[in-house]
Short mmCIF file of N, CA and C in Angstrom, two decimals:
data_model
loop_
_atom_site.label_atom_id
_atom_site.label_comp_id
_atom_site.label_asym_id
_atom_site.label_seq_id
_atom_site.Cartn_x
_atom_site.Cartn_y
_atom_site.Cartn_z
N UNK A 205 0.82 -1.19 0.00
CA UNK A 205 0.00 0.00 0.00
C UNK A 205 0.87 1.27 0.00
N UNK A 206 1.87 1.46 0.70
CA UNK A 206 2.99 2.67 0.99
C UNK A 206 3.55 2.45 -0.41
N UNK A 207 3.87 1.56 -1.01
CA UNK A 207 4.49 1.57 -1.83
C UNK A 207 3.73 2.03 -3.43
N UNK A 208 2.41 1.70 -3.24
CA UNK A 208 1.57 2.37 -4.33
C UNK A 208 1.47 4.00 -4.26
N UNK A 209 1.06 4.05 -3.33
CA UNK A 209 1.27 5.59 -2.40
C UNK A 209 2.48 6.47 -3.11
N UNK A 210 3.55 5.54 -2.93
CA UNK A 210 5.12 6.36 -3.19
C UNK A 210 5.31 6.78 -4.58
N UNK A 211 4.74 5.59 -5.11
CA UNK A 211 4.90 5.18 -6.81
C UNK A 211 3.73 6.48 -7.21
N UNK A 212 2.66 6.54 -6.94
CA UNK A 212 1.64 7.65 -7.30
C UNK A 212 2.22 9.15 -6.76
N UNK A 213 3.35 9.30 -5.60
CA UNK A 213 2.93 10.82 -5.61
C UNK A 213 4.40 10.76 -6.10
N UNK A 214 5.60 10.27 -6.85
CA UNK A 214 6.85 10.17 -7.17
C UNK A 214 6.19 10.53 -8.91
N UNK A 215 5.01 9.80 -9.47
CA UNK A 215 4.41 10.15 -10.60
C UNK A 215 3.96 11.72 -10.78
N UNK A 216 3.21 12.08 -9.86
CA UNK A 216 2.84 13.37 -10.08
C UNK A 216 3.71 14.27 -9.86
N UNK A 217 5.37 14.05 -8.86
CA UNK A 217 6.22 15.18 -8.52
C UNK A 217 6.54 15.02 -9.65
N UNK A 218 6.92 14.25 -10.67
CA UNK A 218 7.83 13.80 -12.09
C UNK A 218 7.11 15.02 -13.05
N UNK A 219 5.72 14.65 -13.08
CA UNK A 219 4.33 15.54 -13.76
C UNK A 219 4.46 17.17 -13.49
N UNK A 220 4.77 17.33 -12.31
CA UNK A 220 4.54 18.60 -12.60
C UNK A 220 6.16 18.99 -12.34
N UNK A 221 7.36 18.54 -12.44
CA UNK A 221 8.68 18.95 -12.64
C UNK A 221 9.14 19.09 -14.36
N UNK A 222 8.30 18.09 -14.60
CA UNK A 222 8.26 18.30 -16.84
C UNK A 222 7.10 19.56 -16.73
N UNK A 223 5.88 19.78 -16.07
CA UNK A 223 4.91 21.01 -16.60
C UNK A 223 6.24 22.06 -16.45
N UNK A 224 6.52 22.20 -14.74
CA UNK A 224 7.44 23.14 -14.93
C UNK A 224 8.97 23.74 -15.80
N UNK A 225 9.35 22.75 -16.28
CA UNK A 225 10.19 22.96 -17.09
C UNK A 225 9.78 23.24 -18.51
N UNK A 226 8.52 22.92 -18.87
CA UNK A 226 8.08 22.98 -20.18
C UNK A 226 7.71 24.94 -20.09
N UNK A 227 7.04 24.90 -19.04
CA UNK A 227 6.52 26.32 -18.81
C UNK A 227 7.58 27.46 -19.19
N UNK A 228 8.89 27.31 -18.06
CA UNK A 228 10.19 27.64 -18.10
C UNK A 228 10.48 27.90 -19.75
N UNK A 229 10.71 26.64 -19.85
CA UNK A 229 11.24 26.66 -21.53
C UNK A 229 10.60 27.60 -22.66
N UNK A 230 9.67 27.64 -22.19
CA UNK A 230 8.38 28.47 -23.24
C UNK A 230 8.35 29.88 -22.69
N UNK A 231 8.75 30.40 -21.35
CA UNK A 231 8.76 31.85 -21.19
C UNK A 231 10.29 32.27 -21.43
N UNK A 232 11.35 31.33 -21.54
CA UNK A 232 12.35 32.14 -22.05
C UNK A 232 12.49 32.28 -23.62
N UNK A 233 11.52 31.58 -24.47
CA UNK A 233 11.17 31.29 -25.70
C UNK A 233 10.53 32.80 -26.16
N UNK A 234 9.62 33.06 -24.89
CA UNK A 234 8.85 34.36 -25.40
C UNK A 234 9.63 35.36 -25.46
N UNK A 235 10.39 35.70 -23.93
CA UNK A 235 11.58 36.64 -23.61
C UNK A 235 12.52 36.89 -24.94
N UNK A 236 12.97 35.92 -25.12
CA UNK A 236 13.83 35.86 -26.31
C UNK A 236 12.83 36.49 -27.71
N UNK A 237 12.01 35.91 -28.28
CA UNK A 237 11.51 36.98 -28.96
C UNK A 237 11.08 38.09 -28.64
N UNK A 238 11.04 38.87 -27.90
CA UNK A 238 10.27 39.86 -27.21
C UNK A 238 12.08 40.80 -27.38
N UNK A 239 13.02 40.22 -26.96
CA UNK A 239 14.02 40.97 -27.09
C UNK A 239 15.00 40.94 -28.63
N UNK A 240 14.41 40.39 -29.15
CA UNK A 240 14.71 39.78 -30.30
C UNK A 240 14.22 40.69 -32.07
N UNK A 241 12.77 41.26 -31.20
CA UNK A 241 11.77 42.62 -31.32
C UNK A 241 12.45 43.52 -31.42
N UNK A 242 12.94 43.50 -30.11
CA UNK A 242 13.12 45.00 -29.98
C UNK A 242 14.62 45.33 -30.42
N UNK A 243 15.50 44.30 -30.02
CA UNK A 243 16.45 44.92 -30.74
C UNK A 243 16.66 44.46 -32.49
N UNK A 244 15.37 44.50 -33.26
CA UNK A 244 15.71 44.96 -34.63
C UNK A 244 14.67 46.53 -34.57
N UNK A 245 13.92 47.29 -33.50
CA UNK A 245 13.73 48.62 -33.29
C UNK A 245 14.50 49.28 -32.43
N UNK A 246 15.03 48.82 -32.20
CA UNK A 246 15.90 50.20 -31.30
C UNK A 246 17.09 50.37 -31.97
N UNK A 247 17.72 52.00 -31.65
CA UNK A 247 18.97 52.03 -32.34
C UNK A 247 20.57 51.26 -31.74
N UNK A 248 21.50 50.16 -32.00
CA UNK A 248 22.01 49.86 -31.37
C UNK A 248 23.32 49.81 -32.09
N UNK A 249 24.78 49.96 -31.39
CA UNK A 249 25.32 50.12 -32.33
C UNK A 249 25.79 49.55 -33.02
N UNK A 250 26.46 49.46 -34.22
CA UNK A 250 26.72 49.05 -35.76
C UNK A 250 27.07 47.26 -34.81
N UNK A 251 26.51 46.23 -35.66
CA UNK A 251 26.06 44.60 -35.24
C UNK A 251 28.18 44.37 -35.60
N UNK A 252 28.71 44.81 -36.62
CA UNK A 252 29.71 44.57 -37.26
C UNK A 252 31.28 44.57 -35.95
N UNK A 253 30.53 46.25 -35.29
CA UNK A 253 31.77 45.95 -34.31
C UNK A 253 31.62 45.14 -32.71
N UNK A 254 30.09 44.89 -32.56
CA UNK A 254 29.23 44.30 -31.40
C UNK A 254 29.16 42.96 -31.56
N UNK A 255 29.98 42.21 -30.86
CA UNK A 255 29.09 40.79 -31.07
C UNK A 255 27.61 39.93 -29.96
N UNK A 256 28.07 40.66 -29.14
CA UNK A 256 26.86 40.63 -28.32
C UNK A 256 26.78 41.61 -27.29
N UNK A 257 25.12 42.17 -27.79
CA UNK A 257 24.32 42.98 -26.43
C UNK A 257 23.75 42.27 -25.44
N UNK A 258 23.91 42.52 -24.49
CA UNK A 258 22.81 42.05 -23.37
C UNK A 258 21.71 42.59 -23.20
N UNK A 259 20.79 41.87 -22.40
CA UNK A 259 19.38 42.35 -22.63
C UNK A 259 19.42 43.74 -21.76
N UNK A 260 19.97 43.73 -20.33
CA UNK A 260 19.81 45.08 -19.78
C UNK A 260 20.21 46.25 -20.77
N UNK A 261 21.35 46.02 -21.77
CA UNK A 261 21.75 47.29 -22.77
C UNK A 261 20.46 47.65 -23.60
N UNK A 262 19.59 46.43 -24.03
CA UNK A 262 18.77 46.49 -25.32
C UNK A 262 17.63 47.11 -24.00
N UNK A 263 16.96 47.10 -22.76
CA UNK A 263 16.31 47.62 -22.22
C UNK A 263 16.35 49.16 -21.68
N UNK A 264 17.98 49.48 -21.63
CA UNK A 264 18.48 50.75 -21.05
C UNK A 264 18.13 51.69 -22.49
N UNK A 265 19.01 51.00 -23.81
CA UNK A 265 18.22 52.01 -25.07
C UNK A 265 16.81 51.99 -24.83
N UNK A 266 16.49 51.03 -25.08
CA UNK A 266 14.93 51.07 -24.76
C UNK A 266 13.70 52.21 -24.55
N UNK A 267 14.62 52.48 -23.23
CA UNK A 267 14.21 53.43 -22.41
C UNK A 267 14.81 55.10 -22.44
N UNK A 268 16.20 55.12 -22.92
CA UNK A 268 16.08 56.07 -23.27
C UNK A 268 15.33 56.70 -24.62
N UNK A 269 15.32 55.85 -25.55
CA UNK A 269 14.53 56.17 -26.73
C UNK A 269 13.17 56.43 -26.28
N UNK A 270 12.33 55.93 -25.44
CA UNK A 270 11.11 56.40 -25.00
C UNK A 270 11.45 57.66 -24.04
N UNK A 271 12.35 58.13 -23.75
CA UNK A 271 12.36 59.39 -23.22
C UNK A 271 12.76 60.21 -24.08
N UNK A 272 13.62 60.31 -24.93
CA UNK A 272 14.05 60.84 -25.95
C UNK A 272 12.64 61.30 -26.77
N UNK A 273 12.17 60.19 -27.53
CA UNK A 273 10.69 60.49 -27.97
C UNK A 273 9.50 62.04 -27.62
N UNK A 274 9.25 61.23 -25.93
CA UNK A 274 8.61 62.25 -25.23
C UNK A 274 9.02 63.61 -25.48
N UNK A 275 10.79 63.79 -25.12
CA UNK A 275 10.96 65.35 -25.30
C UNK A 275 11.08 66.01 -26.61
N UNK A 276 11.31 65.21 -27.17
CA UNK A 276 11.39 65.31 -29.05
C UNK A 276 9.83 65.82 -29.51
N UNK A 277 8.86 65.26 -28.71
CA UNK A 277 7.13 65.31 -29.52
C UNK A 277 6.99 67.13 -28.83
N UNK A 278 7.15 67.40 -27.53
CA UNK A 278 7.09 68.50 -27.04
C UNK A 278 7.83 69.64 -27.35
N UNK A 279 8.89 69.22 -27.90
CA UNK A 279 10.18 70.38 -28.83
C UNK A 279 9.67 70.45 -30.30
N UNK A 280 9.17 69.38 -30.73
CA UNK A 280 8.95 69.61 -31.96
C UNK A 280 7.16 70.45 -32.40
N UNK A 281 6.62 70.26 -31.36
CA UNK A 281 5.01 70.39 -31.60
C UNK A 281 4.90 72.02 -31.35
N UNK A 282 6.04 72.55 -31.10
CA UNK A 282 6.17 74.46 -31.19
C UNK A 282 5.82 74.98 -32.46
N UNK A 283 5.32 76.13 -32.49
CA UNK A 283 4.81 76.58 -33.47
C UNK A 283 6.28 77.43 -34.11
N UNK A 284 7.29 76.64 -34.94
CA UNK A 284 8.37 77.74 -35.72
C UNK A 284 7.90 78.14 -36.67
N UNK A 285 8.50 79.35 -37.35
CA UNK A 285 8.65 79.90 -38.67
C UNK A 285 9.20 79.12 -39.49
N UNK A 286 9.21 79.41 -40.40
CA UNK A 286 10.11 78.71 -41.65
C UNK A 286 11.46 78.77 -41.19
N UNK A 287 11.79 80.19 -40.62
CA UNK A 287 13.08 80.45 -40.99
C UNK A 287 13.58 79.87 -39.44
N UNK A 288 12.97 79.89 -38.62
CA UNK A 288 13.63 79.10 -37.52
C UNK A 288 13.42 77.57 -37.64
N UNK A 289 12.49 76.77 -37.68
CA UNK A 289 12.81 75.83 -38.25
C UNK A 289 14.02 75.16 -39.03
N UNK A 290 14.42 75.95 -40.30
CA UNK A 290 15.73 75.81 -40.40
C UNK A 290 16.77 76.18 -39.71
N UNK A 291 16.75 76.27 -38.83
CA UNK A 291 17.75 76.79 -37.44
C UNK A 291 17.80 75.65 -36.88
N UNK A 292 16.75 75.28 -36.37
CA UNK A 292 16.83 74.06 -35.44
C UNK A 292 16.17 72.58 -36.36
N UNK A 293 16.91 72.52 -37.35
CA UNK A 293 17.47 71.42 -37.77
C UNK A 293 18.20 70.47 -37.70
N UNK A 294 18.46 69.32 -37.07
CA UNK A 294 18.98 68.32 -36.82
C UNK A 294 20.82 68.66 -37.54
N UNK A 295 20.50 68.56 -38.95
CA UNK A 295 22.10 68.99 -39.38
C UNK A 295 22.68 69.74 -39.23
N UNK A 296 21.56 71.45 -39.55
CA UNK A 296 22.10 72.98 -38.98
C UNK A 296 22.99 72.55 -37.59
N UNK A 297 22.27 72.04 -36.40
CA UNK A 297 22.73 71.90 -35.11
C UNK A 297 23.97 71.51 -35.35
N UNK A 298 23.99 70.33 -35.61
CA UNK A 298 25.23 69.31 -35.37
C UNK A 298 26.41 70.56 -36.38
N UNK A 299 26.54 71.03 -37.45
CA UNK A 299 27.20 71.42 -38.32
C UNK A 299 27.92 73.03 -37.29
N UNK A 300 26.91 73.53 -36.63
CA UNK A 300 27.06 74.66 -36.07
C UNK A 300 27.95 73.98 -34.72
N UNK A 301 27.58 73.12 -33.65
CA UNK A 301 28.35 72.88 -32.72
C UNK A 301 29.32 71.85 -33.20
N UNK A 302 29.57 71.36 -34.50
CA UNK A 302 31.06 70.46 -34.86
C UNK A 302 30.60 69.58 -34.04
N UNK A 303 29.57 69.07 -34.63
CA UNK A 303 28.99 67.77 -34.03
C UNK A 303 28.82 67.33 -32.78
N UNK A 304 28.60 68.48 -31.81
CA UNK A 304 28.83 68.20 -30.10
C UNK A 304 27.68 68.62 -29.94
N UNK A 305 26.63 67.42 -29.93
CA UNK A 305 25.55 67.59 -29.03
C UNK A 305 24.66 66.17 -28.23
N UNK A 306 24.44 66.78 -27.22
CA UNK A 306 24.09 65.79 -26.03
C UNK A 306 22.61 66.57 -25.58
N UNK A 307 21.86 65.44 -25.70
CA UNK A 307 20.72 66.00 -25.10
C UNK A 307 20.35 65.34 -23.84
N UNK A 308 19.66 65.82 -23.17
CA UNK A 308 19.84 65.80 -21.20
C UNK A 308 18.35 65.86 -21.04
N UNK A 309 17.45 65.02 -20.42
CA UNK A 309 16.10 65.62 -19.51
C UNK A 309 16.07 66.29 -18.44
N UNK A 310 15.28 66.97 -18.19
CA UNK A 310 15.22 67.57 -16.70
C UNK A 310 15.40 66.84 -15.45
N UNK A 311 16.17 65.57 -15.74
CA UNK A 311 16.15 64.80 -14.42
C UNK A 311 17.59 64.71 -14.77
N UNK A 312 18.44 65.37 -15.24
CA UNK A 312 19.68 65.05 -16.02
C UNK A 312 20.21 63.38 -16.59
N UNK A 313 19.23 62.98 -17.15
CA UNK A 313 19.60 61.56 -18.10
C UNK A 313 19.97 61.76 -19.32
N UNK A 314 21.05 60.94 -19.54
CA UNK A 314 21.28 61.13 -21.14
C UNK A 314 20.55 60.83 -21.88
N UNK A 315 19.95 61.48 -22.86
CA UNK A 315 18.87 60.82 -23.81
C UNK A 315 19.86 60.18 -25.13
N UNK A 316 20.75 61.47 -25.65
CA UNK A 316 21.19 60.93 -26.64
C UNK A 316 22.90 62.05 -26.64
N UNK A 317 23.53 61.31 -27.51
CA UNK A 317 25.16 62.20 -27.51
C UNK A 317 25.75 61.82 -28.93
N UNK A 318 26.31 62.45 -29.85
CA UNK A 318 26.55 63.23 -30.70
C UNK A 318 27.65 62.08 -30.87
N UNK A 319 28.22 61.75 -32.23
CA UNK A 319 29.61 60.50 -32.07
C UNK A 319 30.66 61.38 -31.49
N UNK A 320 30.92 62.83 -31.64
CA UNK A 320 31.77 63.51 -31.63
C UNK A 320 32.47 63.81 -29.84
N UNK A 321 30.65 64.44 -29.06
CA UNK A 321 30.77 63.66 -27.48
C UNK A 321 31.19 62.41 -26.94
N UNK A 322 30.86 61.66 -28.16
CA UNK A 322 31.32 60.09 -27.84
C UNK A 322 32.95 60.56 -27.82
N UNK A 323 33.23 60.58 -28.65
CA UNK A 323 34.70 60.34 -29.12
C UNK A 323 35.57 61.04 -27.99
N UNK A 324 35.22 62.94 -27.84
CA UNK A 324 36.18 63.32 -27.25
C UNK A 324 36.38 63.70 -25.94
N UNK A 325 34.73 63.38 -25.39
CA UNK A 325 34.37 62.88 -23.74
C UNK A 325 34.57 61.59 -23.46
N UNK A 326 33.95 60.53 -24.06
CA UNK A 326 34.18 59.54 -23.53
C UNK A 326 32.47 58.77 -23.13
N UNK A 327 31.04 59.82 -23.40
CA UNK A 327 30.21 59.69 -22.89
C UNK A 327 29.07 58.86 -24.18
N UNK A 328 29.60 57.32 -23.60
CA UNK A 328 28.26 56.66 -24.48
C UNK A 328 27.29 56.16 -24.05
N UNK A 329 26.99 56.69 -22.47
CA UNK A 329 26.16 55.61 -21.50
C UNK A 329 24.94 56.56 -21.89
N UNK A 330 23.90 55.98 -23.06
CA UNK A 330 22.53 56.82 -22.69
C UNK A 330 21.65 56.47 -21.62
N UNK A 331 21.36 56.95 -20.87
CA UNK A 331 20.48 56.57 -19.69
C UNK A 331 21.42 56.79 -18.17
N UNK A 332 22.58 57.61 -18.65
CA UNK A 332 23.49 57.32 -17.33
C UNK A 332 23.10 59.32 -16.90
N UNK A 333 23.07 59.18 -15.53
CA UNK A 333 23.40 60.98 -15.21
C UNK A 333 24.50 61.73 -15.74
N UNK A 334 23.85 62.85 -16.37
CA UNK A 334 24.81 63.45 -17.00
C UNK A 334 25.59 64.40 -15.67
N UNK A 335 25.16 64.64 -15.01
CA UNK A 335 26.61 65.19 -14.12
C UNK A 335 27.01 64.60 -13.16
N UNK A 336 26.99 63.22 -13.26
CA UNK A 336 27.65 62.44 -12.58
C UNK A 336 28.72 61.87 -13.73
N UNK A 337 28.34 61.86 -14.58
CA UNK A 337 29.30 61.78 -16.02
C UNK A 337 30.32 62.61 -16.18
N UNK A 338 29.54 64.07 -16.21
CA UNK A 338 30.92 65.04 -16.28
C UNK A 338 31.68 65.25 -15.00
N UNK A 339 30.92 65.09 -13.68
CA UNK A 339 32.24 65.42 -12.75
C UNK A 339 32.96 64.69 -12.58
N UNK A 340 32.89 63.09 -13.42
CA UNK A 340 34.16 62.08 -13.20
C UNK A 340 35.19 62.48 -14.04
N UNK A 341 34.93 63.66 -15.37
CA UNK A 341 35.95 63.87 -16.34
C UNK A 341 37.24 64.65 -16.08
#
């Protein structure tokens, strides 16, 4: 009798140690596409010199690109002129500051930095505080 007992609940721990692993197997299945998504939308850099991102990097762009966004819809939804408009042009900018520009939220996060900031600061962490960035320089 103990021994039918043993044999029946040794069956069902077996039963639900395969559900659970099947489960397992199938949410890192999703994860993986889900990040798999996103990093063919987000900007990341060139695949050629990267051989592998991790998921916290592909979540940190992530997130700055959704902040980036936000302040981008509110800068852009101003009512310019023609002639300022061409002022604050993406190329005008960059061409006028020799390619040094870093944009910052009001909580000082990096949203985004210029290759040129990259290069001659040192600053590629988007999502990192920007003056905790510069007072290490």
């Amino acid at each position: 009798m103990i021994n039918i007992l043993m044999t029946v609940l040794t069956k069902n721990l077996d039963r639900r140690r395969e559900s659970s692993r099947f489960a397992a197997r199938d949410r890192r299945g999703k994860e993986a596409d889900i990040f798999t998504d996103l990093k063919v939308v987000i900007p990341i850099v060139d695949e050629a010199t990267v051989t592998h991102v991790d998921r916290i990097a592909i979540l940190r762009v992530a997130l700055t690109l959704c902040r980036l966004r936000k302040v981008a819809t509110k800068f852009l939804k101003t009512n310019l002129t023609e002639e300022h408009r061409c002022l604050w042009s993406e190329t005008t900018l960059l061409e006028c500051l020799d390619g040094f520009l870093a944009i910052v939220d009001l909580d000082g996060i990096i949203l985004y930095v210029s290759e040129s900031v990259s290069i001659y600061l040192g600053l590629t962490q988007m999502g990192d505080d920007f003056r905790e960035s510069i007072s290490t320089l």
